[in-house]
Amino acid sequence: MFDFKNFFNNLDKTMVQAKAWVLKQHFEGFPKYSDFELKHEQLPELSDGEVLVEAMFLSVDPYMWPFSRFRMQPGDVMIGTQVAKVIQSKNPEFPVGSHVVGQCGWRTHTVSDGTSLIRLLNDWPLNVSFSHALGAIGMPGLTALYGLEEVLAIKPGETLLVNAAAGAVGSVVGQLAKLKGCKVVGSAGSDAKVAYLKELGFDHVFNYKTVQSLEEALKQASPEGYDCYFDNVGGHFSSVALPQMKCFGRIAVCGGISTYNNKEPQTGPYPQLTMIMKQLHMEGFLVGRWEHKNQESLKRMLTWLQEGKLKCTEHVTTGFDNMPTAFMGLLHGENMGKAIIKV
Ligand SMILES: NC(=O)C1=CN([C@@H]2O[C@H](COP(=O)(O)OP(=O)(O)OC[C@H]3O[C@@H](n4cnc5c(N)ncnc54)[C@H](OP(=O)(O)O)[C@@H]3O)[C@@H](O)[C@H]2O)C=CC1
Ligand SMILES: CCCCC/C=C\CC(=O)/C=C/C=C/C=C\[C@@H](O)CCCC(=O)O
């Protein structure tokens, strides 16, 4: 006689209840709560080679806006990276209790076959939060490092301008530039962020939302202009910053967050004449271009962190159900440092 009671009892134990945030419809302008939908799902028992990971920390990033438009369809689970713990395993490379970082999306639990999507966080220092694998010791930190070294090739004594400077990428950009012996000018959207950046050692910082004139603020910060510009914001800010570049200046186009929420494309002064007259070099980049360097680069970043040369600040939102809130908060500039969700 088949023991249905035992079967269903065991079935519940092996089938994990997971939650996932899906994109209900594409964002039109600034994201709204109604653009997201929380789904519940039962995950199947593991097959050989698979692991079940449970999210500990999840990242919200600006790229999720543009990437959702180009990489996702309504109904897809929101893209994103998380730090997770292996809670069930049929893959000897990922023992239960190990920690991973992976592009699992906005999910509480994920079944993975252990391929490229997840990476073991082996030998992670006990005194360093795993969450930093989503920030300074992860994709944003690498973005800062590669933008400075590979794109700008910044040299000691040069003057760097960085906007969104109190954020995950910008705050690392400024600190690394200081380590490289540069003068660093940063902009951010609150007085608290300005104070934080001055504590980090930025030479000059201003609140772009409250200055009388952005042009004057840039001139006062560096009357002789800028050798390098690490652009996270684009739009009007960059239109004003470009004419203040020194001749042969270099611009790393990292992001354009001032434009992501626009329903209509922004138009502004065209850069060509300024670029010709000042013989500027402007280069867009994606952090994945140097993936082959990530292992050595992450070791360098971790060393600077442990030596106290790199400070990592996080803006923590608690609760998986608050992911849309954290994401929209990021786009509103509510975060100082790396925006993460602690489950
Ligand atoms: N090219 C690449 O490979 C990568 C690019 N990026 C880009 O780098 C930039 C920074 O990313 P990240 O550090 O993760 O994010 P941040 O942690 O810096 O958070 C975003 C910040 O952008 C600022 N911001 C938001 N909306 C606007 C606006 N309308 N105008 C001006 N500033 C705004 C806010 O700070 P504030 O208080 O200053 O307004 C906000 O805190 C983004 O543009 C992102 O797309 C990130 C990773 C990889
Ligand atoms: C496809 C349009 C790209 C527009 C670029 C906009 C912003 C730049 C930016 O923020 C880039 C971020 C890059 C992140 C890279 C790696 C990952 O952690 C995200 C991977 C997402 C994916 O590939 O699915």
GROMACS .gro file of C-alpha atoms and ligand atoms in nm:
model
  415
    1MET     CA    1   0.000   0.000   0.000
    2PHE     CA    2   0.159   0.333  -0.106
    3ASP     CA    3   0.217   0.562   0.195
    4PHE     CA    4   0.078   0.885   0.053
    5LYS     CA    5   0.103   1.064   0.392
    6ASN     CA    6   0.475   0.994   0.419
    7PHE     CA    7   0.528   1.079   0.052
    8PHE     CA    8   0.365   1.422   0.078
    9ASN     CA    9   0.533   1.489   0.413
   10ASN     CA   10   0.872   1.417   0.258
   11LEU     CA   11   0.776   1.601  -0.059
   12ASP     CA   12   0.724   1.925   0.137
   13LYS     CA   13   1.060   1.878   0.309
   14THR     CA   14   1.259   1.837  -0.017
   15MET     CA   15   1.064   2.094  -0.225
   16VAL     CA   16   1.178   2.439  -0.111
   17GLN     CA   17   0.938   2.734  -0.110
   18ALA     CA   18   1.112   3.019  -0.292
   19LYS     CA   19   1.020   3.379  -0.365
   20ALA     CA   20   1.117   3.579  -0.672
   21TRP     CA   21   1.051   3.930  -0.796
   22VAL     CA   22   0.950   3.942  -1.162
   23LEU     CA   23   0.925   4.235  -1.398
   24LYS     CA   24   0.550   4.274  -1.451
   25GLN     CA   25   0.588   4.534  -1.726
   26HIS     CA   26   0.874   4.739  -1.862
   27PHE     CA   27   0.953   5.060  -1.675
   28GLU     CA   28   0.809   5.370  -1.834
   29GLY     CA   29   1.008   5.653  -1.678
   30PHE     CA   30   1.073   5.610  -1.308
   31PRO     CA   31   0.999   5.250  -1.190
   32LYS     CA   32   0.676   5.197  -0.993
   33TYR     CA   33   0.577   4.926  -0.744
   34SER     CA   34   0.320   4.805  -0.997
   35ASP     CA   35   0.604   4.725  -1.239
   36PHE     CA   36   0.707   4.437  -1.009
   37GLU     CA   37   0.530   4.124  -0.894
   38LEU     CA   38   0.632   3.891  -0.611
   39LYS     CA   39   0.601   3.526  -0.710
   40HIS     CA   40   0.609   3.217  -0.488
   41GLU     CA   41   0.738   2.892  -0.630
   42GLN     CA   42   0.821   2.541  -0.517
   43LEU     CA   43   1.167   2.432  -0.630
   44PRO     CA   44   1.214   2.070  -0.737
   45GLU     CA   45   1.442   1.820  -0.569
   46LEU     CA   46   1.806   1.851  -0.685
   47SER     CA   47   1.940   1.641  -0.969
   48ASP     CA   48   2.299   1.517  -0.973
   49GLY     CA   49   2.544   1.806  -1.013
   50GLU     CA   50   2.299   2.067  -0.885
   51VAL     CA   51   2.310   2.286  -0.576
   52LEU     CA   52   2.043   2.481  -0.391
   53VAL     CA   53   2.158   2.826  -0.271
   54GLU     CA   54   1.979   3.057  -0.032
   55ALA     CA   55   2.028   3.435  -0.071
   56MET     CA   56   2.199   3.623   0.213
   57PHE     CA   57   2.261   3.959   0.043
   58LEU     CA   58   2.127   4.086  -0.289
   59SER     CA   59   2.245   4.380  -0.498
   60VAL     CA   60   2.040   4.652  -0.661
   61ASP     CA   61   2.225   4.837  -0.935
   62PRO     CA   62   2.146   5.115  -1.184
   63TYR     CA   63   2.218   4.881  -1.478
   64MET     CA   64   1.896   4.698  -1.397
   65TRP     CA   65   1.700   4.981  -1.555
   66PRO     CA   66   1.860   4.981  -1.902
   67PHE     CA   67   1.936   4.608  -1.899
   68SER     CA   68   1.575   4.525  -1.815
   69ARG     CA   69   1.471   4.706  -2.131
   70PHE     CA   70   1.726   4.530  -2.353
   71ARG     CA   71   1.769   4.194  -2.183
   72MET     CA   72   1.432   4.110  -2.024
   73GLN     CA   73   1.069   4.042  -2.111
   74PRO     CA   74   0.773   4.103  -1.879
   75GLY     CA   75   0.739   3.797  -1.658
   76ASP     CA   76   1.113   3.742  -1.629
   77VAL     CA   77   1.276   3.730  -1.287
   78MET     CA   78   1.460   4.058  -1.228
   79ILE     CA   79   1.829   4.027  -1.312
   80GLY     CA   80   2.084   4.080  -1.039
   81THR     CA   81   2.367   3.942  -0.834
   82GLN     CA   82   2.356   3.799  -0.485
   83VAL     CA   83   2.572   3.641  -0.220
   84ALA     CA   84   2.420   3.308  -0.117
   85LYS     CA   85   2.484   3.005   0.098
   86VAL     CA   86   2.473   2.647  -0.031
   87ILE     CA   87   2.197   2.471   0.169
   88GLN     CA   88   2.162   2.152  -0.038
   89SER     CA   89   2.420   2.003  -0.273
   90LYS     CA   90   2.461   1.722  -0.521
   91ASN     CA   91   2.779   1.883  -0.654
   92PRO     CA   92   3.106   1.807  -0.470
   93GLU     CA   93   3.254   2.140  -0.587
   94PHE     CA   94   2.990   2.326  -0.384
   95PRO     CA   95   2.963   2.166  -0.038
   96VAL     CA   96   2.674   2.258   0.194
   97GLY     CA   97   2.772   2.564   0.399
   98SER     CA   98   2.994   2.719   0.134
   99HIS     CA   99   2.924   3.069   0.010
  100VAL     CA  100   2.887   3.183  -0.349
  101VAL     CA  101   2.832   3.501  -0.546
  102GLY     CA  102   2.613   3.465  -0.850
  103GLN     CA  103   2.387   3.624  -1.104
  104CYS     CA  104   2.080   3.444  -0.966
  105GLY     CA  105   1.844   3.737  -0.997
  106TRP     CA  106   1.600   3.867  -0.739
  107ARG     CA  107   1.531   3.527  -0.584
  108THR     CA  108   1.544   3.390  -0.229
  109HIS     CA  109   1.648   3.042  -0.345
  110THR     CA  110   1.807   2.923  -0.667
  111VAL     CA  111   1.885   2.581  -0.809
  112SER     CA  112   2.212   2.600  -1.001
  113ASP     CA  113   2.413   2.343  -1.192
  114GLY     CA  114   2.726   2.511  -1.056
  115THR     CA  115   2.833   2.654  -1.388
  116SER     CA  116   2.938   3.015  -1.465
  117LEU     CA  117   2.640   3.171  -1.292
  118ILE     CA  118   2.780   3.108  -0.944
  119ARG     CA  119   3.134   3.144  -0.810
  120LEU     CA  120   3.266   3.011  -0.479
  121LEU     CA  121   3.381   3.273  -0.229
  122ASN     CA  122   3.673   3.062  -0.116
  123ASP     CA  123   3.903   3.183   0.163
  124TRP     CA  124   3.689   3.490   0.228
  125PRO     CA  125   3.839   3.669   0.531
  126LEU     CA  126   3.638   3.619   0.850
  127ASN     CA  127   3.656   3.993   0.930
  128VAL     CA  128   3.515   4.101   0.594
  129SER     CA  129   3.139   4.088   0.534
  130PHE     CA  130   3.039   3.865   0.244
  131SER     CA  131   2.821   4.156   0.128
  132HIS     CA  132   3.132   4.339   0.005
  133ALA     CA  133   3.145   4.083  -0.277
  134LEU     CA  134   2.853   4.282  -0.422
  135GLY     CA  135   3.031   4.617  -0.387
  136ALA     CA  136   3.394   4.723  -0.354
  137ILE     CA  137   3.519   4.361  -0.376
  138GLY     CA  138   3.287   4.288  -0.664
  139MET     CA  139   3.148   4.432  -0.987
  140PRO     CA  140   3.125   4.799  -0.879
  141GLY     CA  141   3.477   4.795  -0.734
  142LEU     CA  142   3.613   4.635  -1.049
  143THR     CA  143   3.431   4.897  -1.255
  144ALA     CA  144   3.611   5.171  -1.064
  145LEU     CA  145   3.948   4.999  -1.096
  146TYR     CA  146   3.922   4.924  -1.468
  147GLY     CA  147   3.778   5.265  -1.550
  148LEU     CA  148   4.077   5.431  -1.382
  149GLU     CA  149   4.353   5.194  -1.495
  150GLU     CA  150   4.240   5.051  -1.827
  151VAL     CA  151   4.032   5.336  -1.972
  152LEU     CA  152   4.176   5.656  -1.819
  153ALA     CA  153   4.526   5.523  -1.748
  154ILE     CA  154   4.532   5.789  -1.478
  155LYS     CA  155   4.874   5.907  -1.360
  156PRO     CA  156   4.999   6.052  -1.031
  157GLY     CA  157   4.953   6.430  -1.008
  158GLU     CA  158   4.656   6.438  -1.244
  159THR     CA  159   4.320   6.590  -1.153
  160LEU     CA  160   4.015   6.364  -1.168
  161LEU     CA  161   3.647   6.456  -1.168
  162VAL     CA  162   3.397   6.186  -1.062
  163ASN     CA  163   3.019   6.226  -1.024
  164ALA     CA  164   2.781   6.004  -0.826
  165ALA     CA  165   3.092   6.003  -0.614
  166ALA     CA  166   2.928   5.873  -0.294
  167GLY     CA  167   2.796   5.563  -0.468
  168ALA     CA  168   2.922   5.210  -0.505
  169VAL     CA  169   3.145   5.289  -0.804
  170GLY     CA  170   3.217   5.657  -0.743
  171SER     CA  171   3.336   5.619  -0.386
  172VAL     CA  172   3.588   5.353  -0.493
  173VAL     CA  173   3.697   5.563  -0.792
  174GLY     CA  174   3.786   5.855  -0.566
  175GLN     CA  175   3.969   5.643  -0.309
  176LEU     CA  176   4.173   5.454  -0.568
  177ALA     CA  177   4.261   5.782  -0.743
  178LYS     CA  178   4.385   5.920  -0.411
  179LEU     CA  179   4.592   5.603  -0.363
  180LYS     CA  180   4.742   5.675  -0.707
  181GLY     CA  181   4.847   6.025  -0.603
  182CYS     CA  182   4.581   6.224  -0.786
  183LYS     CA  183   4.374   6.529  -0.697
  184VAL     CA  184   4.010   6.419  -0.674
  185VAL     CA  185   3.699   6.633  -0.721
  186GLY     CA  186   3.365   6.466  -0.653
  187SER     CA  187   2.999   6.557  -0.682
  188ALA     CA  188   2.708   6.405  -0.493
  189GLY     CA  189   2.345   6.485  -0.423
  190SER     CA  190   2.337   6.553  -0.049
  191ASP     CA  191   2.537   6.740   0.214
  192ALA     CA  192   2.574   6.417   0.411
  193LYS     CA  193   2.734   6.255   0.106
  194VAL     CA  194   2.963   6.555   0.064
  195ALA     CA  195   3.077   6.521   0.427
  196TYR     CA  196   3.133   6.146   0.380
  197LEU     CA  197   3.350   6.202   0.072
  198LYS     CA  198   3.561   6.461   0.251
  199GLU     CA  199   3.620   6.201   0.524
  200LEU     CA  200   3.732   5.959   0.253
  201GLY     CA  201   3.997   6.211   0.149
  202PHE     CA  202   3.848   6.370  -0.165
  203ASP     CA  203   4.021   6.704  -0.225
  204HIS     CA  204   3.708   6.891  -0.320
  205VAL     CA  205   3.342   6.787  -0.308
  206PHE     CA  206   3.020   6.971  -0.386
  207ASN     CA  207   2.649   6.905  -0.380
  208TYR     CA  208   2.542   6.939  -0.742
  209LYS     CA  209   2.178   6.984  -0.633
  210THR     CA  210   2.244   7.296  -0.428
  211VAL     CA  211   2.531   7.481  -0.597
  212GLN     CA  212   2.429   7.808  -0.760
  213SER     CA  213   2.612   7.716  -1.077
  214LEU     CA  214   2.754   7.378  -1.172
  215GLU     CA  215   2.995   7.550  -1.410
  216GLU     CA  216   3.126   7.774  -1.130
  217ALA     CA  217   3.148   7.485  -0.884
  218LEU     CA  218   3.363   7.290  -1.129
  219LYS     CA  219   3.580   7.595  -1.198
  220GLN     CA  220   3.630   7.665  -0.827
  221ALA     CA  221   3.723   7.304  -0.758
  222SER     CA  222   3.991   7.302  -1.028
  223PRO     CA  223   4.053   7.637  -1.202
  224GLU     CA  224   4.309   7.472  -1.429
  225GLY     CA  225   4.054   7.211  -1.543
  226TYR     CA  226   4.049   6.832  -1.538
  227ASP     CA  227   4.286   6.573  -1.684
  228CYS     CA  228   4.039   6.288  -1.632
  229TYR     CA  229   3.663   6.259  -1.593
  230PHE     CA  230   3.499   5.940  -1.464
  231ASP     CA  231   3.139   5.987  -1.579
  232ASN     CA  232   2.866   5.793  -1.396
  233VAL     CA  233   2.586   6.039  -1.467
  234GLY     CA  234   2.595   6.179  -1.823
  235GLY     CA  235   2.330   6.428  -1.936
  236HIS     CA  236   2.347   6.791  -1.832
  237PHE     CA  237   2.631   6.734  -1.585
  238SER     CA  238   2.858   6.609  -1.863
  239SER     CA  239   2.756   6.887  -2.099
  240VAL     CA  240   2.881   7.135  -1.839
  241ALA     CA  241   3.189   6.934  -1.741
  242LEU     CA  242   3.327   6.871  -2.092
  243PRO     CA  243   3.437   7.232  -2.164
  244GLN     CA  244   3.635   7.224  -1.838
  245MET     CA  245   3.853   6.936  -1.946
  246LYS     CA  246   4.217   7.014  -2.007
  247CYS     CA  247   4.348   6.971  -2.361
  248PHE     CA  248   4.407   6.602  -2.434
  249GLY     CA  249   4.183   6.516  -2.139
  250ARG     CA  250   4.041   6.165  -2.104
  251ILE     CA  251   3.680   6.075  -2.029
  252ALA     CA  252   3.566   5.729  -1.911
  253VAL     CA  253   3.197   5.694  -1.988
  254CYS     CA  254   3.090   5.449  -1.720
  255GLY     CA  255   2.718   5.527  -1.693
  256GLY     CA  256   2.444   5.776  -1.762
  257ILE     CA  257   2.214   5.741  -1.466
  258SER     CA  258   2.068   6.086  -1.518
  259THR     CA  259   1.913   5.953  -1.837
  260TYR     CA  260   1.790   5.603  -1.743
  261ASN     CA  261   1.448   5.716  -1.627
  262ASN     CA  262   1.386   5.951  -1.919
  263LYS     CA  263   1.077   5.868  -2.123
  264GLU     CA  264   1.216   6.081  -2.405
  265PRO     CA  265   1.588   6.089  -2.498
  266GLN     CA  266   1.765   6.388  -2.346
  267THR     CA  267   1.908   6.639  -2.596
  268GLY     CA  268   2.181   6.874  -2.499
  269PRO     CA  269   2.476   7.063  -2.649
  270TYR     CA  270   2.659   6.833  -2.887
  271PRO     CA  271   3.015   6.750  -2.766
  272GLN     CA  272   3.195   6.730  -3.100
  273LEU     CA  273   3.333   7.085  -3.124
  274THR     CA  274   3.459   7.077  -2.764
  275MET     CA  275   3.615   6.737  -2.821
  276ILE     CA  276   3.791   6.857  -3.136
  277MET     CA  277   3.914   7.185  -2.995
  278LYS     CA  278   4.045   7.020  -2.676
  279GLN     CA  279   4.147   6.701  -2.858
  280LEU     CA  280   3.968   6.493  -2.594
  281HIS     CA  281   3.958   6.113  -2.568
  282MET     CA  282   3.617   5.977  -2.465
  283GLU     CA  283   3.567   5.600  -2.417
  284GLY     CA  284   3.260   5.405  -2.307
  285PHE     CA  285   3.323   5.078  -2.129
  286LEU     CA  286   3.157   4.777  -1.965
  287VAL     CA  287   3.330   4.614  -1.671
  288GLY     CA  288   3.306   4.269  -1.830
  289ARG     CA  289   3.570   4.366  -2.088
  290TRP     CA  290   3.844   4.278  -1.836
  291GLU     CA  291   3.681   3.969  -1.682
  292HIS     CA  292   4.009   3.784  -1.744
  293LYS     CA  293   4.171   4.013  -1.487
  294ASN     CA  294   3.901   3.980  -1.220
  295GLN     CA  295   4.071   3.723  -0.998
  296GLU     CA  296   4.392   3.924  -0.957
  297SER     CA  297   4.200   4.253  -0.938
  298LEU     CA  298   3.970   4.131  -0.661
  299LYS     CA  299   4.276   4.019  -0.461
  300ARG     CA  300   4.423   4.370  -0.498
  301MET     CA  301   4.097   4.532  -0.383
  302LEU     CA  302   4.068   4.294  -0.086
  303THR     CA  303   4.426   4.372   0.016
  304TRP     CA  304   4.360   4.747   0.007
  305LEU     CA  305   4.045   4.688   0.215
  306GLN     CA  306   4.232   4.484   0.474
  307GLU     CA  307   4.513   4.739   0.485
  308GLY     CA  308   4.257   5.010   0.560
  309LYS     CA  309   4.336   5.193   0.236
  310LEU     CA  310   3.989   5.126   0.090
  311LYS     CA  311   3.676   5.204   0.293
  312CYS     CA  312   3.352   5.029   0.200
  313THR     CA  313   3.021   5.181   0.295
  314GLU     CA  314   2.690   5.005   0.243
  315HIS     CA  315   2.332   5.125   0.232
  316VAL     CA  316   2.144   4.826   0.371
  317THR     CA  317   1.773   4.759   0.321
  318THR     CA  318   1.642   4.467   0.526
  319GLY     CA  319   1.399   4.213   0.384
  320PHE     CA  320   1.368   4.044   0.045
  321ASP     CA  321   1.018   4.188   0.003
  322ASN     CA  322   1.175   4.537   0.003
  323MET     CA  323   1.384   4.490  -0.312
  324PRO     CA  324   1.171   4.720  -0.530
  325THR     CA  325   1.189   4.984  -0.255
  326ALA     CA  326   1.569   4.956  -0.243
  327PHE     CA  327   1.595   4.975  -0.622
  328MET     CA  328   1.377   5.284  -0.646
  329GLY     CA  329   1.564   5.436  -0.354
  330LEU     CA  330   1.889   5.393  -0.547
  331LEU     CA  331   1.746   5.578  -0.844
  332HIS     CA  332   1.633   5.852  -0.607
  333GLY     CA  333   1.985   5.881  -0.468
  334GLU     CA  334   1.891   5.756  -0.121
  335ASN     CA  335   2.200   5.536  -0.095
  336MET     CA  336   2.540   5.633   0.036
  337GLY     CA  337   2.778   5.360  -0.068
  338LYS     CA  338   2.674   5.026  -0.212
  339ALA     CA  339   2.298   4.960  -0.204
  340ILE     CA  340   2.227   4.607  -0.086
  341ILE     CA  341   1.940   4.404   0.056
  342LYS     CA  342   2.000   4.188   0.362
  343VAL     CA  343   1.756   3.899   0.361
  344LIG     N1  344   3.001   5.050  -1.737
  344LIG     C1  345   2.990   4.956  -1.647
  344LIG     O1  346   3.038   4.841  -1.662
  344LIG     C2  347   2.921   4.987  -1.521
  344LIG     C3  348   2.854   5.107  -1.511
  344LIG     N2  349   2.791   5.140  -1.395
  344LIG     C4  350   2.729   5.272  -1.390
  344LIG     O2  351   2.796   5.349  -1.291
  344LIG     C5  352   2.707   5.443  -1.233
  344LIG     C6  353   2.709   5.430  -1.081
  344LIG     O3  354   2.662   5.303  -1.050
  344LIG     P1  355   2.660   5.257  -0.896
  344LIG     O4  356   2.782   5.303  -0.828
  344LIG     O5  357   2.624   5.114  -0.893
  344LIG     O6  358   2.536   5.341  -0.837
  344LIG     P2  359   2.541   5.435  -0.708
  344LIG     O7  360   2.570   5.355  -0.588
  344LIG     O8  361   2.627   5.549  -0.740
  344LIG     O9  362   2.390   5.485  -0.699
  344LIG     C7  363   2.339   5.566  -0.801
  344LIG     C8  364   2.361   5.711  -0.763
  344LIG    O10  365   2.344   5.787  -0.880
  344LIG     C9  366   2.299   5.917  -0.843
  344LIG     N3  367   2.184   5.952  -0.926
  344LIG    C10  368   2.065   5.888  -0.933
  344LIG     N4  369   1.984   5.950  -1.021
  344LIG    C11  370   2.053   6.058  -1.067
  344LIG    C12  371   2.024   6.164  -1.157
  344LIG     N5  372   1.905   6.170  -1.217
  344LIG     N6  373   2.118   6.257  -1.180
  344LIG    C13  374   2.238   6.249  -1.118
  344LIG     N7  375   2.273   6.152  -1.031
  344LIG    C14  376   2.181   6.058  -1.007
  344LIG    C15  377   2.260   5.911  -0.693
  344LIG    O11  378   2.361   5.974  -0.619
  344LIG     P3  379   2.367   6.134  -0.601
  344LIG    O12  380   2.338   6.157  -0.456
  344LIG    O13  381   2.505   6.170  -0.640
  344LIG    O14  382   2.262   6.192  -0.690
  344LIG    C16  383   2.260   5.763  -0.665
  344LIG    O15  384   2.295   5.736  -0.531
  344LIG    C17  385   2.572   5.416  -1.296
  344LIG    O16  386   2.552   5.505  -1.403
  344LIG    C18  387   2.584   5.274  -1.348
  344LIG    O17  388   2.498   5.252  -1.457
  344LIG    C19  389   2.794   5.060  -1.284
  344LIG    C20  390   2.858   4.938  -1.290
  344LIG    C21  391   2.922   4.891  -1.410
  345LIG     C1  392   2.242   4.708  -2.286
  345LIG     C2  393   2.241   4.855  -2.257
  345LIG     C3  394   2.355   4.892  -2.169
  345LIG     C4  395   2.344   5.035  -2.124
  345LIG     C5  396   2.455   5.061  -2.028
  345LIG     C6  397   2.401   5.127  -1.908
  345LIG     C7  398   2.469   5.135  -1.796
  345LIG     C8  399   2.604   5.085  -1.773
  345LIG     C9  400   2.602   4.990  -1.660
  345LIG     O1  401   2.552   5.018  -1.553
  345LIG    C10  402   2.662   4.865  -1.685
  345LIG    C11  403   2.666   4.769  -1.587
  345LIG    C12  404   2.728   4.647  -1.614
  345LIG    C13  405   2.722   4.543  -1.526
  345LIG    C14  406   2.794   4.426  -1.558
  345LIG    C15  407   2.790   4.303  -1.502
  345LIG    C16  408   2.685   4.242  -1.417
  345LIG     O2  409   2.702   4.235  -1.286
  345LIG    C17  410   2.550   4.258  -1.469
  345LIG    C18  411   2.522   4.148  -1.567
  345LIG    C19  412   2.381   4.155  -1.616
  345LIG    C20  413   2.367   4.061  -1.733
  345LIG     O3  414   2.465   4.049  -1.810
  345LIG     O4  415   2.261   3.999  -1.742
   0.00000   0.00000   0.00000
